[in-house]
CSV table of C-alpha atoms in Angstrom, one decimal:
chain,number,residue,atom,x,y,z
A,20,UNK,CA,123.5,88.2,115.8
A,21,UNK,CA,120.3,90.1,115.7
A,22,UNK,CA,117.5,88.3,117.5
A,23,UNK,CA,115.2,89.0,114.6
A,24,UNK,CA,117.6,87.9,111.8
A,25,UNK,CA,114.9,85.3,110.7
A,26,UNK,CA,113.3,88.2,108.7
A,27,UNK,CA,116.4,88.4,106.5
A,28,UNK,CA,116.3,92.2,106.4
A,29,UNK,CA,118.8,93.2,109.1
A,30,UNK,CA,121.2,96.1,108.8
A,31,UNK,CA,124.6,94.7,107.8
A,32,UNK,CA,126.6,97.2,110.0
A,33,UNK,CA,124.7,96.3,113.2
A,34,UNK,CA,123.5,92.7,112.5
A,35,UNK,CA,126.0,91.2,114.9
A,36,UNK,CA,124.6,93.0,117.9
A,37,UNK,CA,121.7,91.7,120.0
A,38,UNK,CA,119.3,93.7,117.7
A,39,UNK,CA,120.3,95.4,114.5
A,40,UNK,CA,119.3,99.1,114.2
A,41,UNK,CA,116.1,98.2,112.3
A,42,UNK,CA,114.8,95.7,114.9
A,43,UNK,CA,116.1,97.3,118.1
A,44,UNK,CA,113.3,98.3,120.5
A,45,UNK,CA,113.6,101.5,122.6
A,46,UNK,CA,116.1,103.4,120.5
A,47,UNK,CA,118.0,106.4,121.8
A,48,UNK,CA,117.7,109.8,120.0
A,49,UNK,CA,121.0,109.1,118.3
A,50,UNK,CA,119.8,105.6,117.2
A,51,UNK,CA,116.6,107.2,115.9
A,52,UNK,CA,118.7,109.3,113.5
A,53,UNK,CA,120.7,106.3,112.5
A,54,UNK,CA,117.6,104.3,111.9
A,55,UNK,CA,116.1,106.9,109.5
A,56,UNK,CA,119.5,107.4,107.7
A,57,UNK,CA,119.9,103.7,107.1
A,58,UNK,CA,116.2,103.4,106.1
A,59,UNK,CA,116.6,106.0,103.4
A,60,UNK,CA,119.9,104.4,102.2
A,61,UNK,CA,118.3,101.0,101.9
A,62,UNK,CA,115.0,101.9,100.2
A,63,UNK,CA,116.1,105.0,98.3
A,64,UNK,CA,112.7,106.8,98.0
A,65,UNK,CA,112.8,109.8,95.8
A,66,UNK,CA,111.0,113.0,96.4
A,67,UNK,CA,108.9,113.6,93.3
A,68,UNK,CA,105.9,115.6,92.2
A,69,UNK,CA,103.2,113.0,91.8
A,70,UNK,CA,99.6,114.0,91.0
A,71,UNK,CA,100.5,117.6,91.7
A,72,UNK,CA,102.0,117.0,95.1
A,73,UNK,CA,105.5,116.5,96.4
A,74,UNK,CA,105.6,112.9,97.7
A,75,UNK,CA,108.2,110.3,98.7
A,76,UNK,CA,108.0,107.6,96.0
A,77,UNK,CA,109.2,104.1,96.7
A,78,UNK,CA,109.8,102.5,93.3
A,79,UNK,CA,110.9,99.1,94.6
A,80,UNK,CA,109.7,96.7,97.2
A,81,UNK,CA,109.9,97.8,100.8
A,82,UNK,CA,110.7,94.9,103.3
A,83,UNK,CA,110.3,96.2,106.8
A,84,UNK,CA,109.2,93.0,108.4
A,85,UNK,CA,109.7,93.1,112.2
A,86,UNK,CA,111.1,96.7,112.1
A,87,UNK,CA,110.6,98.8,115.2
A,88,UNK,CA,109.7,102.2,113.9
A,89,UNK,CA,110.6,105.2,116.1
A,90,UNK,CA,108.9,108.5,115.9
A,91,UNK,CA,110.2,111.1,113.6
A,92,UNK,CA,108.9,110.5,110.0
A,93,UNK,CA,105.6,110.5,108.3
A,94,UNK,CA,104.7,108.4,105.3
A,95,UNK,CA,101.9,110.9,104.6
A,96,UNK,CA,101.4,111.2,100.8
A,97,UNK,CA,104.0,108.4,100.2
A,98,UNK,CA,103.7,106.3,97.1
A,99,UNK,CA,104.6,102.6,97.3
A,100,UNK,CA,104.9,101.2,93.8
A,101,UNK,CA,106.3,97.8,94.8
A,102,UNK,CA,105.3,95.4,97.5
A,103,UNK,CA,105.2,97.1,100.9
A,104,UNK,CA,105.8,94.6,103.7
A,105,UNK,CA,105.4,96.0,107.3
A,106,UNK,CA,104.3,92.7,108.8
A,107,UNK,CA,105.0,92.2,112.5
A,108,UNK,CA,106.5,95.7,112.7
A,109,UNK,CA,105.9,98.0,115.7
A,110,UNK,CA,105.2,101.7,115.4
A,111,UNK,CA,105.9,103.5,118.6
A,112,UNK,CA,104.2,106.8,118.6
A,113,UNK,CA,102.1,107.5,115.5
A,114,UNK,CA,102.2,105.9,112.1
A,115,UNK,CA,100.9,108.4,109.5
A,116,UNK,CA,100.1,106.9,106.1
A,117,UNK,CA,97.4,109.4,105.3
A,118,UNK,CA,96.9,110.0,101.6
A,119,UNK,CA,99.5,107.2,100.8
A,120,UNK,CA,99.1,105.2,97.7
A,121,UNK,CA,99.8,101.5,97.7
A,122,UNK,CA,99.8,100.0,94.2
A,123,UNK,CA,101.6,97.5,92.0
A,124,UNK,CA,101.0,97.6,88.3
A,125,UNK,CA,100.4,94.1,86.9
A,126,UNK,CA,100.4,92.5,90.4
A,127,UNK,CA,96.9,92.2,91.9
A,128,UNK,CA,96.2,88.8,93.3
A,129,UNK,CA,94.0,87.4,95.9
A,130,UNK,CA,96.8,85.0,96.9
A,131,UNK,CA,99.5,87.5,97.5
A,132,UNK,CA,99.1,90.9,99.0
A,133,UNK,CA,101.0,93.9,97.8
A,134,UNK,CA,100.6,95.5,101.2
A,135,UNK,CA,101.2,93.5,104.4
A,136,UNK,CA,100.6,94.8,107.9
A,137,UNK,CA,100.0,91.2,109.3
A,138,UNK,CA,100.6,91.2,113.0
A,139,UNK,CA,101.7,94.8,113.1
A,140,UNK,CA,101.3,96.8,116.3
A,141,UNK,CA,100.2,100.4,116.1
A,142,UNK,CA,99.6,103.0,118.8
A,143,UNK,CA,98.0,105.7,116.6
A,144,UNK,CA,97.7,104.8,113.0
A,145,UNK,CA,96.4,107.2,110.3
A,146,UNK,CA,95.4,105.8,107.0
A,147,UNK,CA,92.8,108.5,106.2
A,148,UNK,CA,92.4,108.9,102.4
A,149,UNK,CA,94.9,106.2,101.7
A,150,UNK,CA,94.4,104.2,98.5
A,151,UNK,CA,95.0,100.4,98.4
A,152,UNK,CA,94.7,99.4,94.7
A,153,UNK,CA,95.7,95.8,95.2
A,154,UNK,CA,95.2,93.3,98.0
A,155,UNK,CA,96.0,94.6,101.5
A,156,UNK,CA,96.4,92.4,104.6
A,157,UNK,CA,96.0,93.8,108.1
A,158,UNK,CA,95.2,90.4,109.7
A,159,UNK,CA,96.1,90.0,113.4
A,160,UNK,CA,97.2,93.6,113.6
A,161,UNK,CA,96.6,95.6,116.8
A,162,UNK,CA,95.5,99.2,116.8
A,163,UNK,CA,94.9,101.6,119.7
A,164,UNK,CA,93.6,104.2,117.2
A,165,UNK,CA,92.9,103.2,113.6
A,166,UNK,CA,91.9,106.1,111.3
A,167,UNK,CA,90.8,104.7,107.9
A,168,UNK,CA,88.4,107.6,107.2
A,169,UNK,CA,87.8,108.0,103.5
A,170,UNK,CA,90.4,105.2,102.7
A,171,UNK,CA,89.8,103.3,99.4
A,172,UNK,CA,90.3,99.5,99.4
A,173,UNK,CA,90.2,96.9,96.6
A,174,UNK,CA,90.4,93.7,98.6
A,175,UNK,CA,91.4,93.7,102.2
A,176,UNK,CA,91.7,91.3,105.2
A,177,UNK,CA,91.3,92.4,108.8
A,178,UNK,CA,91.0,88.8,110.1
A,179,UNK,CA,91.6,88.6,113.8
A,180,UNK,CA,92.6,92.3,114.0
A,181,UNK,CA,92.1,94.0,117.4
A,182,UNK,CA,90.8,97.6,117.3
A,183,UNK,CA,90.5,99.8,120.4
A,184,UNK,CA,89.2,102.7,118.4
A,185,UNK,CA,88.5,102.2,114.7
A,186,UNK,CA,87.2,104.9,112.3
A,187,UNK,CA,86.1,103.8,108.8
A,188,UNK,CA,83.7,106.7,108.0
A,189,UNK,CA,83.3,107.2,104.3
A,190,UNK,CA,85.8,104.3,103.5
A,191,UNK,CA,85.2,102.6,100.2
A,192,UNK,CA,85.5,98.9,99.6
A,193,UNK,CA,85.3,98.0,95.9
A,194,UNK,CA,86.2,94.3,96.4
A,195,UNK,CA,85.8,92.3,99.5
A,196,UNK,CA,86.6,93.3,103.1
A,197,UNK,CA,87.0,90.4,105.5
A,198,UNK,CA,86.6,91.3,109.2
A,199,UNK,CA,86.2,87.7,110.5
A,200,UNK,CA,87.2,87.4,114.1
A,201,UNK,CA,88.1,91.1,114.4
A,202,UNK,CA,87.4,92.7,117.8
A,203,UNK,CA,86.3,96.3,118.2
A,204,UNK,CA,86.0,98.4,121.4
A,205,UNK,CA,84.8,101.4,119.5
A,206,UNK,CA,84.0,101.4,115.8
A,207,UNK,CA,82.7,104.0,113.4
A,208,UNK,CA,81.5,102.9,109.9
A,209,UNK,CA,79.3,105.9,109.1
């Protein structure tokens, strides 16, 4: 049984192994291909023209809690219309969410986030020009490089988050932004 089966989002074909394909650390190149194939089968994003640009559109909720993301795909320009849960995930290599849109129509609540990156570990994370129209939670995440240049937030928590290098130049916060107990080595909020 997968050691991370507590998340309830294991791959049914590999859940009886030590780690299912979604939670397995240090994947081989063959396993990287299998991970992305199964990811697309599970979440079924469609490539659509959205606001004049070709984008991957996730119509339904995306539950990637605890996933170990390999290199090989960018979420640049992606649209997440449902809840996007990447809490406790690990992104080896870079995580590119630049220009991504996170929104849920009729679901904006201070009690429940529509974007969760709680406890997520990033090497290089790019969220430049990303739009978070609901509540986003990055609490207790760890970033080596965090690029939020020109990102737009409604309400966001970065409680206890650790940043080695954080760039928030030209970011916009239309609601609240909570950085309580966050730690920065280098930070740019120009």
